[in-house]
Amino acid sequence: MKRLLVLLFAFLTVTASFASETAEGGKFEPGPLIQHHIADDYKWEFAHGVDLYLPVILFDNGSLNVFSSKNFYNENHEVVPYNGYVMSHGHIYRADAAGNASEDKAGLYDISITKNVASLFISVALLFLIFMTVAGRYKKSAGKAPSGIQSFFEPIIIFVRDEIAKANIGPKYERYMPYLLTVFFFIWFNNLLGLMPGGANLTGNIAVTLVLAVLTLLITVFSGTKSYWGHIFATPGVPRWLAPIMIPVELIGILTKPFSLMVRLFANITAGHIIILSLFSLIFIFESMAVAPLSVAFAIFMFFLELFVALLQAYIFTLLSAMYFGGAVEEHDHVDDMGHGDGVHH
Amino acid sequence: MDLVTPGFGLIFWQAVTFLIVLFLLSKFAWKPIMNALSEREASIENALSAAEKAKLEIQGLKAENEKLLAEARLERDRILKEASDAGNALIETARNKANEEGTRMVQQARESIENEKRAAIAEVKNMAAALSIDIAERILRKELADPSAQQTLAQDYISAVTLN
C-alpha cells in the first residue's frame, strides 16, 4: 500500500511538470507535447528546467566524436550547431555552411547515449542487481524455503517456466528458458520504468521492440527442426501444384510473427502513454480546473490499467515467443496433422 | 513517421546491451536459479515419495499386524475350542468310566451278597439239620428210655416196611 502511494504521488508530480510547461508557452498544443514525451531525446528532462544533458557519440566515417549534448544549446536554450553537427527534430545531422541540417548522412552513425539508452542502462543495472541478489539467495540458502525478494520473483520465474515455456515448447523447453526469462523481465521492468514520472518510453520505442522481435525470429529460425522446415516448404496434405503459393505464404508467415510482436509491444505501450498524457492535456485544453478531477480520475484509472498492461505485454511477448519456439522444435510425425497442429499429438 | 522509424543508435545499444544481459543473466542468474529450483523440486518430490512409501509401509505393517492379530485370535479360538473339547471328552470318559465302575461294583456287590446269602443259607440249612438231628436224638433218647416204647417203635418201622 505504501508503495502504491509513493507511485501515486510520483505520478502526480508529472502533472505538476506539465502545468509549468504551459505557463510560459502561450497557446497549449497537446500534439507536440505528447510527441515530445514519447520520443527519444538527447537530454533527460526530469522536470521543466531540470535537464540532464547526455553524451552524444557520433561515428563519422571512421572517426569517433564524443561530446555533451549541452553543446547544442546556447544559454537561451536555443539550438545551435556544434563541431560541424546540428540537431534538428530530434536527430543529429552534418551542418552545412549556413548552420542548417545537411541532407548528406552517408557514413554518419549516431550511437549517442540518448534518454532511451540511458534508461536501458538503468533497467539493465536494475535487472542485474535484482536477479544476482535472487541467485545469491538460492546459493546461500540452498534447499530452504525462499525468503524476501527471492519469494517475490520465484513464483513469476516458475510461472514463466511452467505456464509459458513447458506448456508451449514441450520437453526441449530448458534451453529457451534464459531468453524467455530475460525477455519477460526486461519488458516488464522497462514498461514499469516507462510509467515512472520522467521515465523514458523505452518499450514503446520501435527500435527496442524490433531488436527483441528479431531475436525471437533468429532463435525460431535456428531452432527449426526438419519437420518445421518440411511444413514450410512441403506442407503435408497440400497438393504439390499449390507449392508456388504455399511457400511464399509460409515464408511471409515466418516474418509476420515477429513483426506482430514488434508492433504489438510498441503500440500498446506508446498508446498507454498517449492516453494518459491526453487525459492530462484535457485540463489545459479546457483551461479549467473543473475538468481536473475528472481528468485525474480517468488518468489514475488508466495508470492502474497501464500497470496491468505492463505485465500483460511482457507476458504476451514471452508467451508468443515460446509458442513460436514450440512450433519450431515440435516433431510432427503424424500424417493426420495437416500442419495446423490440430492432429493427434503424443 | 518518426515514431515508427527505428533509430540506428537505439537498435545498436539495445542489441548490444540485451545480448550482454542475456549472456550474463543466463550464466549468473538463470542457471543457478533454475538449477536450485529443479533441485528443490526434486528433493520435495523425493520427500513426498518417501513419505508415500513410508505411509504404504505403515499400512503394510498395519495390515500385517491385523493379519497376525486375526490369526492369533483364530488360534486362540481354536485352542480354546480344543481345550474345551478335550475337557468335555475327558469329562465324558470319566463319566463313562465312573458309570462302568459303579455298575461293576454294584454287580460285584450283588454277586458277593448272593454268595454270602448262599453261604448263609447253607449254613442255616446245616445248622438246622444238626439241630434237627440233635433234637431228634434227644427226643429219641427220652422216648426210648422205656423198653416198651422201643418195642412199639420198632414195630412201627417194621410195619412200615413192606417186604416185597
Coordinates of C-alpha atoms in Angstrom, one line a residue:
Chain A
M1 CA 0.0 0.0 0.0
K2 CA 2.8 2.3 0.9
R3 CA 4.5 1.6 -2.4
L4 CA 1.3 2.4 -4.3
L5 CA 1.0 5.7 -2.5
V6 CA 4.6 6.5 -3.5
L7 CA 3.8 5.7 -7.1
L8 CA 0.7 7.7 -7.0
F9 CA 2.5 10.7 -5.5
A10 CA 5.3 10.4 -8.1
F11 CA 2.7 10.2 -10.8
L12 CA 1.0 13.4 -9.7
T13 CA 4.3 15.2 -9.9
V14 CA 4.3 14.5 -13.7
T15 CA 1.1 16.6 -13.8
A16 CA 2.9 19.3 -12.0
S17 CA 5.6 19.4 -14.6
F18 CA 3.0 19.7 -17.4
A19 CA 1.4 22.6 -15.6
S20 CA 4.6 24.6 -15.5
E21 CA 5.3 23.9 -19.2
T22 CA 2.1 25.6 -20.4
A23 CA 2.6 28.6 -18.2
E24 CA 5.1 30.2 -20.4
G25 CA 4.4 28.7 -23.9
G26 CA 1.3 30.7 -24.6
K27 CA -1.2 28.6 -26.5
F28 CA -1.3 25.0 -25.4
E29 CA -0.6 22.4 -28.0
P30 CA -1.1 18.8 -26.8
G31 CA 0.2 17.1 -30.0
P32 CA 3.8 18.3 -29.9
L33 CA 3.8 17.9 -26.1
I34 CA 2.8 14.2 -26.3
Q35 CA 5.2 13.5 -29.2
H36 CA 8.0 15.1 -27.2
H37 CA 7.2 12.9 -24.2
I38 CA 7.1 9.6 -26.0
A39 CA 10.0 10.3 -28.3
D40 CA 13.7 9.8 -27.6
D41 CA 15.9 12.8 -26.7
Y42 CA 19.5 13.8 -26.3
K43 CA 18.8 15.2 -22.8
W44 CA 16.8 13.8 -19.9
E45 CA 14.2 16.2 -18.8
F46 CA 13.2 15.2 -15.3
A47 CA 11.0 18.2 -14.8
H48 CA 10.8 21.5 -16.7
G49 CA 14.2 23.2 -16.3
V50 CA 15.8 20.2 -14.6
D51 CA 17.7 18.6 -17.5
L52 CA 20.5 16.1 -17.7
Y53 CA 22.5 16.5 -20.9
L54 CA 23.5 13.1 -22.2
P55 CA 26.7 12.3 -24.2
V56 CA 26.5 12.4 -27.9
I57 CA 28.5 9.7 -29.7
L58 CA 28.9 10.1 -33.4
F59 CA 30.7 7.7 -35.6
D60 CA 31.6 9.7 -38.7
N61 CA 33.5 7.9 -41.5
G62 CA 35.8 6.1 -39.1
S63 CA 36.3 9.0 -36.6
L64 CA 34.6 9.0 -33.2
N65 CA 33.2 12.2 -31.8
V66 CA 32.1 12.3 -28.2
F67 CA 30.7 15.4 -26.6
S68 CA 27.9 16.5 -24.3
S69 CA 24.5 17.4 -25.9
K70 CA 24.6 20.6 -23.9
N71 CA 26.8 21.9 -26.6
F72 CA 23.8 22.0 -29.0
Y73 CA 22.1 24.6 -26.7
N74 CA 23.1 28.2 -26.0
E75 CA 22.4 30.0 -22.8
N76 CA 18.9 30.8 -24.1
H77 CA 18.1 27.2 -24.6
E78 CA 18.2 27.7 -28.4
V79 CA 19.5 25.0 -30.7
V80 CA 22.9 25.9 -32.2
P81 CA 25.3 23.9 -34.4
Y82 CA 28.3 22.4 -32.7
N83 CA 31.5 21.0 -34.1
G84 CA 30.1 20.7 -37.6
Y85 CA 26.9 18.9 -36.5
V86 CA 23.4 20.3 -35.9
M87 CA 20.4 18.9 -34.1
S88 CA 17.1 19.1 -35.9
H89 CA 13.8 17.4 -35.0
G90 CA 15.5 15.1 -32.5
H91 CA 18.2 13.9 -34.9
I92 CA 21.8 14.9 -35.5
Y93 CA 22.9 15.9 -39.0
R94 CA 26.0 17.3 -40.5
A95 CA 25.8 21.1 -40.5
D96 CA 26.1 22.9 -43.8
A97 CA 27.8 26.3 -44.2
A98 CA 24.7 28.2 -43.0
G99 CA 24.4 26.0 -39.9
N100 CA 21.4 24.1 -41.2
A101 CA 20.9 20.3 -41.3
S102 CA 22.5 18.8 -44.4
E103 CA 20.9 16.1 -46.4
D104 CA 24.2 14.2 -46.6
K105 CA 24.1 11.5 -44.0
A106 CA 26.5 9.0 -45.6
G107 CA 28.9 7.4 -43.1
L108 CA 27.4 9.2 -40.1
Y109 CA 26.3 6.8 -37.4
D110 CA 24.7 8.3 -34.3
I111 CA 25.2 6.0 -31.3
S112 CA 24.6 8.6 -28.7
I113 CA 23.6 7.7 -25.1
T114 CA 20.1 9.1 -25.6
K115 CA 17.4 9.2 -22.9
N116 CA 16.2 5.8 -24.0
V117 CA 19.7 4.3 -24.0
A118 CA 20.3 5.8 -20.5
S119 CA 17.0 4.3 -19.4
L120 CA 18.0 1.0 -20.9
F121 CA 21.3 1.0 -18.9
I122 CA 19.4 1.8 -15.7
S123 CA 16.9 -1.0 -16.3
V124 CA 19.7 -3.4 -17.1
A125 CA 21.5 -2.4 -13.9
L126 CA 18.3 -3.0 -12.0
L127 CA 17.9 -6.4 -13.7
F128 CA 21.4 -7.4 -12.7
L129 CA 21.1 -6.1 -9.2
I130 CA 17.8 -7.9 -8.6
F131 CA 18.5 -11.2 -10.2
M132 CA 22.1 -11.5 -9.0
T133 CA 20.6 -11.0 -5.5
V134 CA 18.0 -13.6 -6.1
A135 CA 20.5 -16.0 -7.5
G136 CA 22.7 -15.3 -4.5
R137 CA 19.9 -16.2 -2.2
Y138 CA 19.4 -19.5 -3.9
K139 CA 23.1 -20.3 -3.4
K140 CA 23.2 -19.1 0.2
S141 CA 20.0 -20.9 1.4
A142 CA 20.1 -23.9 -0.9
G143 CA 17.3 -26.3 -0.3
K144 CA 15.5 -23.9 2.0
A145 CA 12.2 -22.1 1.6
P146 CA 12.6 -18.9 -0.4
S147 CA 12.6 -15.6 1.5
G148 CA 12.5 -11.9 0.8
I149 CA 12.9 -10.8 -2.8
Q150 CA 13.5 -14.4 -3.8
S151 CA 10.0 -15.3 -2.7
F152 CA 8.6 -12.5 -4.8
F153 CA 10.3 -13.5 -8.0
E154 CA 10.2 -17.2 -7.6
P155 CA 6.5 -17.7 -8.4
I156 CA 7.0 -15.5 -11.5
I157 CA 10.0 -17.5 -12.7
I158 CA 8.1 -20.7 -12.1
F159 CA 5.2 -19.3 -13.9
V160 CA 7.4 -18.5 -16.9
R161 CA 8.9 -21.9 -16.8
D162 CA 5.7 -24.0 -16.3
E163 CA 2.9 -22.0 -17.9
I164 CA 4.9 -20.3 -20.7
A165 CA 7.9 -22.5 -21.6
K166 CA 6.9 -26.0 -20.6
A167 CA 3.3 -25.6 -21.8
N168 CA 4.2 -24.3 -25.3
I169 CA 7.6 -25.6 -26.1
G170 CA 7.4 -29.1 -24.6
P171 CA 10.3 -31.2 -23.4
K172 CA 13.0 -29.1 -25.0
Y173 CA 11.9 -26.0 -23.1
E174 CA 15.1 -25.8 -20.9
R175 CA 17.4 -24.2 -23.5
Y176 CA 14.9 -21.4 -24.2
M177 CA 14.4 -20.5 -20.5
P178 CA 17.3 -17.9 -20.3
Y179 CA 15.9 -16.0 -23.3
L180 CA 12.3 -16.2 -22.2
L181 CA 13.1 -15.1 -18.6
T182 CA 15.4 -12.3 -19.8
V183 CA 12.8 -11.0 -22.3
F184 CA 10.0 -11.2 -19.8
F185 CA 11.7 -9.3 -17.0
F186 CA 13.3 -6.9 -19.5
I187 CA 10.0 -5.9 -21.0
W188 CA 8.2 -5.8 -17.6
F189 CA 10.8 -3.7 -15.9
N190 CA 11.1 -1.3 -18.8
N191 CA 7.3 -1.0 -19.1
L192 CA 7.2 -0.1 -15.4
L193 CA 10.2 2.3 -15.6
G194 CA 8.4 3.9 -18.6
L195 CA 5.4 4.6 -16.3
M196 CA 7.7 6.4 -13.8
P197 CA 7.5 10.1 -13.9
G198 CA 10.2 11.4 -16.2
G199 CA 10.8 7.9 -17.3
A200 CA 11.7 7.1 -20.9
N201 CA 9.3 5.3 -23.2
L202 CA 11.8 2.5 -24.0
T203 CA 9.5 -0.4 -24.7
G204 CA 7.3 2.0 -26.6
N205 CA 10.2 2.6 -29.0
I206 CA 10.0 0.6 -32.2
A207 CA 13.8 0.1 -32.3
V208 CA 13.7 -1.8 -29.0
T209 CA 10.8 -4.0 -29.9
L210 CA 12.4 -4.5 -33.3
V211 CA 15.6 -5.9 -31.7
L212 CA 13.6 -8.2 -29.4
A213 CA 11.4 -9.4 -32.2
V214 CA 14.4 -10.1 -34.4
L215 CA 16.0 -12.1 -31.6
T216 CA 12.8 -14.2 -31.3
L217 CA 12.9 -14.6 -35.1
L218 CA 16.5 -15.7 -35.1
I219 CA 16.0 -18.2 -32.3
T220 CA 12.9 -19.6 -34.0
V221 CA 14.7 -20.0 -37.4
F222 CA 17.8 -21.5 -35.9
S223 CA 16.0 -24.0 -33.8
G224 CA 13.7 -25.1 -36.6
T225 CA 13.7 -28.8 -36.9
K226 CA 13.5 -30.8 -40.2
S227 CA 9.7 -31.2 -39.7
Y228 CA 9.3 -27.4 -39.2
W229 CA 11.0 -26.6 -42.5
G230 CA 9.2 -29.5 -44.0
H231 CA 5.9 -27.9 -43.1
I232 CA 7.0 -24.7 -44.7
F233 CA 8.5 -26.0 -48.0
A234 CA 6.2 -29.0 -48.4
T235 CA 3.2 -28.7 -46.2
P236 CA 1.8 -32.2 -45.7
G237 CA -1.7 -32.7 -47.1
V238 CA -1.4 -29.9 -49.6
P239 CA -1.2 -30.7 -53.3
R240 CA 2.2 -30.2 -54.9
W241 CA 0.9 -27.7 -57.5
L242 CA 0.0 -25.3 -54.7
A243 CA 3.6 -25.0 -53.6
P244 CA 4.3 -21.8 -55.6
I245 CA 1.6 -20.2 -53.4
M246 CA 2.2 -22.1 -50.2
I247 CA 5.9 -21.5 -49.9
P248 CA 5.8 -17.7 -50.2
V249 CA 2.8 -17.6 -47.8
E250 CA 4.7 -19.7 -45.3
L251 CA 7.8 -17.6 -45.7
I252 CA 5.8 -14.4 -45.1
G253 CA 4.3 -16.2 -42.1
I254 CA 7.8 -16.5 -40.6
L255 CA 8.2 -12.8 -40.8
T256 CA 4.8 -11.7 -39.8
K257 CA 5.0 -13.4 -36.4
P258 CA 7.9 -11.3 -35.1
F259 CA 6.5 -8.3 -36.9
S260 CA 3.3 -8.6 -34.9
L261 CA 5.4 -9.0 -31.8
M262 CA 7.3 -5.8 -32.6
V263 CA 4.2 -3.7 -33.4
R264 CA 2.1 -5.1 -30.5
L265 CA 4.5 -4.2 -27.8
F266 CA 5.4 -0.8 -29.3
A267 CA 1.8 0.2 -30.0
N268 CA 0.4 -1.0 -26.6
I269 CA 3.0 0.9 -24.5
T270 CA 3.0 4.0 -26.7
A271 CA -0.8 4.1 -26.8
G272 CA -0.9 3.8 -23.0
H273 CA 1.4 6.8 -22.7
I274 CA -0.5 8.8 -25.2
I275 CA -3.8 8.2 -23.5
I276 CA -2.6 9.2 -20.0
L277 CA -0.9 12.3 -21.5
S278 CA -4.0 13.2 -23.5
L279 CA -6.2 12.9 -20.4
F280 CA -4.0 15.4 -18.6
S281 CA -3.9 17.6 -21.6
L282 CA -7.6 17.9 -21.4
I283 CA -7.2 20.1 -18.3
F284 CA -5.1 22.6 -20.3
I285 CA -7.2 22.4 -23.4
F286 CA -10.3 23.4 -21.5
E287 CA -8.2 25.8 -19.4
S288 CA -10.4 24.9 -16.5
M289 CA -9.7 23.4 -13.1
A290 CA -13.2 21.9 -13.2
V291 CA -12.0 19.3 -15.7
A292 CA -9.1 18.4 -13.5
P293 CA -10.8 16.0 -11.1
L294 CA -12.4 14.1 -13.9
S295 CA -9.1 14.0 -15.9
V296 CA -7.1 12.9 -12.9
A297 CA -9.6 10.3 -12.0
F298 CA -9.5 8.9 -15.5
A299 CA -5.7 9.2 -15.7
I300 CA -5.3 7.3 -12.4
F301 CA -7.6 4.6 -13.7
M302 CA -5.6 4.5 -16.9
F303 CA -2.4 4.4 -14.9
F304 CA -3.5 1.3 -13.0
L305 CA -4.6 -0.2 -16.3
E306 CA -1.1 0.6 -17.6
L307 CA 0.5 -1.1 -14.6
F308 CA -1.5 -4.2 -15.6
V309 CA -0.7 -3.7 -19.3
A310 CA 3.0 -3.5 -18.4
L311 CA 2.8 -7.1 -17.0
L312 CA 0.4 -8.3 -19.7
Q313 CA 2.5 -7.2 -22.6
A314 CA 5.6 -8.8 -21.1
Y315 CA 3.6 -12.0 -20.7
I316 CA 2.2 -11.9 -24.2
F317 CA 5.6 -11.2 -25.8
T318 CA 7.1 -14.1 -23.8
L319 CA 4.2 -16.4 -24.4
L320 CA 4.1 -15.8 -28.2
S321 CA 7.9 -16.2 -28.4
A322 CA 7.6 -19.5 -26.6
M323 CA 4.8 -20.6 -28.9
Y324 CA 6.9 -19.8 -32.0
F325 CA 9.9 -21.7 -30.5
G326 CA 7.5 -24.6 -29.7
G327 CA 6.3 -24.6 -33.3
A328 CA 9.9 -24.7 -34.5
V329 CA 11.0 -27.6 -32.3
E330 CA 7.9 -29.7 -32.4
E331 CA 8.2 -33.1 -34.1
H332 CA 5.3 -33.6 -36.5
D333 CA 5.3 -37.3 -37.2
H334 CA 1.6 -37.7 -37.8
V335 CA 0.1 -37.9 -41.2
D336 CA -3.3 -36.7 -40.0
D337 CA -1.8 -33.4 -38.8
M338 CA -2.3 -31.1 -41.7
G339 CA 0.2 -28.6 -40.5
H340 CA -2.3 -26.9 -38.2
G341 CA -1.1 -28.6 -35.1
D342 CA -4.6 -30.0 -34.6
G343 CA -3.7 -33.6 -35.3
V344 CA -3.2 -36.2 -32.6
H345 CA -0.2 -35.5 -30.5
H346 CA 1.6 -37.8 -28.2
Chain B
M1 CA 6.5 8.8 -39.1
D2 CA 9.4 9.3 -36.8
L3 CA 7.6 7.2 -34.2
V4 CA 7.6 4.1 -36.4
T5 CA 11.2 4.6 -37.8
P6 CA 13.6 2.6 -35.7
G7 CA 16.7 4.7 -34.9
F8 CA 20.1 3.2 -35.6
G9 CA 21.6 4.3 -32.2
L10 CA 19.0 2.7 -30.1
I11 CA 19.0 -0.5 -32.2
F12 CA 22.7 -0.7 -31.7
W13 CA 22.6 -0.2 -28.0
Q14 CA 19.6 -2.3 -27.4
A15 CA 21.1 -5.2 -29.4
V16 CA 24.5 -5.0 -27.6
T17 CA 23.1 -4.4 -24.2
F18 CA 20.4 -7.0 -24.5
L19 CA 22.8 -9.7 -25.7
I20 CA 25.2 -8.9 -22.8
V21 CA 22.3 -9.0 -20.4
L22 CA 21.1 -12.3 -21.8
F23 CA 24.6 -13.8 -21.6
L24 CA 25.4 -12.6 -18.1
L25 CA 21.9 -13.3 -16.6
S26 CA 21.9 -16.7 -18.2
K27 CA 25.3 -17.5 -16.7
F28 CA 25.0 -15.9 -13.3
A29 CA 21.3 -15.7 -12.6
W30 CA 19.0 -18.0 -14.6
K31 CA 21.3 -21.1 -14.5
P32 CA 21.8 -21.1 -10.7
I33 CA 18.1 -20.2 -10.1
M34 CA 16.7 -22.9 -12.5
N35 CA 19.1 -25.4 -11.0
A36 CA 18.2 -24.6 -7.5
L37 CA 14.5 -24.7 -8.4
S38 CA 14.8 -28.1 -10.0
E39 CA 17.0 -29.4 -7.2
R40 CA 14.5 -28.2 -4.7
E41 CA 11.6 -29.7 -6.6
A42 CA 13.4 -33.0 -6.9
S43 CA 14.1 -33.0 -3.2
I44 CA 10.4 -32.2 -2.5
E45 CA 9.4 -34.9 -4.9
N46 CA 11.7 -37.3 -3.2
A47 CA 10.5 -36.4 0.2
L48 CA 6.9 -36.8 -0.9
S49 CA 7.5 -40.1 -2.5
A50 CA 9.4 -41.2 0.6
A51 CA 6.5 -40.2 2.8
E52 CA 4.2 -42.0 0.5
K53 CA 6.4 -45.1 0.7
A54 CA 6.5 -44.8 4.5
K55 CA 2.8 -44.5 4.5
L56 CA 2.4 -47.6 2.4
E57 CA 4.9 -49.4 4.6
I58 CA 3.0 -48.4 7.7
Q59 CA -0.2 -49.5 6.0
G60 CA 1.5 -52.8 5.1
L61 CA 2.7 -53.2 8.7
K62 CA -0.8 -52.4 10.0
A63 CA -2.3 -54.9 7.6
E64 CA 0.4 -57.4 8.7
N65 CA -0.4 -56.7 12.4
E66 CA -4.1 -57.0 11.7
K67 CA -3.5 -60.3 10.0
L68 CA -1.3 -61.5 12.8
L69 CA -3.9 -60.4 15.3
A70 CA -6.7 -62.2 13.4
E71 CA -4.5 -65.2 13.1
A72 CA -3.8 -65.1 16.8
R73 CA -7.5 -64.7 17.5
L74 CA -8.3 -67.7 15.4
E75 CA -5.5 -69.6 17.1
R76 CA -6.8 -68.7 20.5
D77 CA -10.4 -69.7 19.5
R78 CA -9.0 -72.9 18.1
I79 CA -7.0 -73.6 21.3
L80 CA -10.0 -72.7 23.5
K81 CA -12.2 -74.9 21.5
E82 CA -9.7 -77.7 21.5
A83 CA -9.3 -77.3 25.2
S84 CA -13.0 -77.3 25.9
D85 CA -13.4 -80.3 23.5
A86 CA -10.6 -82.1 25.3
G87 CA -12.2 -81.2 28.7
N88 CA -15.6 -82.4 27.5
A89 CA -14.1 -85.6 26.2
L90 CA -12.2 -86.1 29.5
I91 CA -15.4 -85.5 31.5
E92 CA -17.3 -87.8 29.2
T93 CA -14.8 -90.6 29.5
A94 CA -14.5 -90.0 33.2
R95 CA -18.3 -90.2 33.5
N96 CA -18.4 -93.3 31.4
K97 CA -15.6 -94.9 33.4
A98 CA -17.3 -93.9 36.6
N99 CA -20.6 -95.3 35.4
E100 CA -18.9 -98.5 34.3
E101 CA -17.0 -98.8 37.6
G102 CA -20.2 -98.1 39.5
T103 CA -22.1 -100.8 37.5
R104 CA -19.2 -103.1 38.0
M105 CA -19.0 -102.5 41.7
V106 CA -22.8 -102.9 42.1
Q107 CA -22.5 -106.1 40.2
Q108 CA -19.7 -107.3 42.3
A109 CA -21.5 -106.3 45.5
R110 CA -24.6 -108.1 44.2
E111 CA -22.5 -111.2 43.4
S112 CA -20.8 -111.2 46.8
I113 CA -24.2 -110.6 48.5
E114 CA -25.5 -113.6 46.6
N115 CA -22.6 -115.7 47.6
E116 CA -22.9 -114.7 51.2
K117 CA -26.6 -115.3 51.0
R118 CA -25.9 -118.8 49.6
A119 CA -23.3 -119.5 52.2
A120 CA -25.6 -118.3 54.9
I121 CA -28.5 -120.3 53.7
A122 CA -26.2 -123.4 53.5
E123 CA -25.0 -122.7 57.0
V124 CA -28.6 -122.3 58.2
K125 CA -29.5 -125.5 56.5
N126 CA -26.6 -127.4 58.1
M127 CA -27.3 -125.9 61.4
A128 CA -31.0 -126.7 61.0
A129 CA -30.0 -130.3 60.1
A130 CA -27.7 -130.6 63.1
L131 CA -30.3 -129.1 65.3
S132 CA -32.9 -131.4 64.0
I133 CA -30.7 -134.4 64.5
D134 CA -29.8 -133.2 67.9
I135 CA -33.4 -132.7 68.8
A136 CA -34.4 -135.9 67.3
E137 CA -31.6 -137.6 69.2
R138 CA -32.8 -136.1 72.4
I139 CA -36.4 -136.9 71.7
L140 CA -35.5 -140.4 70.8
R141 CA -33.3 -140.8 73.8
K142 CA -36.2 -139.7 76.0
E143 CA -38.9 -141.7 74.2
L144 CA -36.8 -144.8 74.1
A145 CA -36.0 -144.8 77.7
D146 CA -38.8 -147.1 78.3
P147 CA -38.2 -150.5 76.6
S148 CA -41.9 -150.8 75.5
A149 CA -41.6 -147.7 73.6
Q150 CA -38.6 -149.1 71.9
Q151 CA -40.6 -152.0 71.0
T152 CA -43.5 -150.1 69.7
L153 CA -41.2 -148.0 67.5
A154 CA -39.5 -151.0 66.2
Q155 CA -42.9 -152.5 65.5
D156 CA -43.9 -149.4 63.6
Y157 CA -40.8 -149.4 61.5
I158 CA -41.3 -153.0 60.7
S159 CA -44.9 -152.5 59.8
A160 CA -44.0 -149.6 57.6
V161 CA -41.5 -151.7 55.8
T162 CA -43.4 -153.7 53.4
L163 CA -41.5 -156.6 52.1
N164 CA -41.9 -157.1 48.6

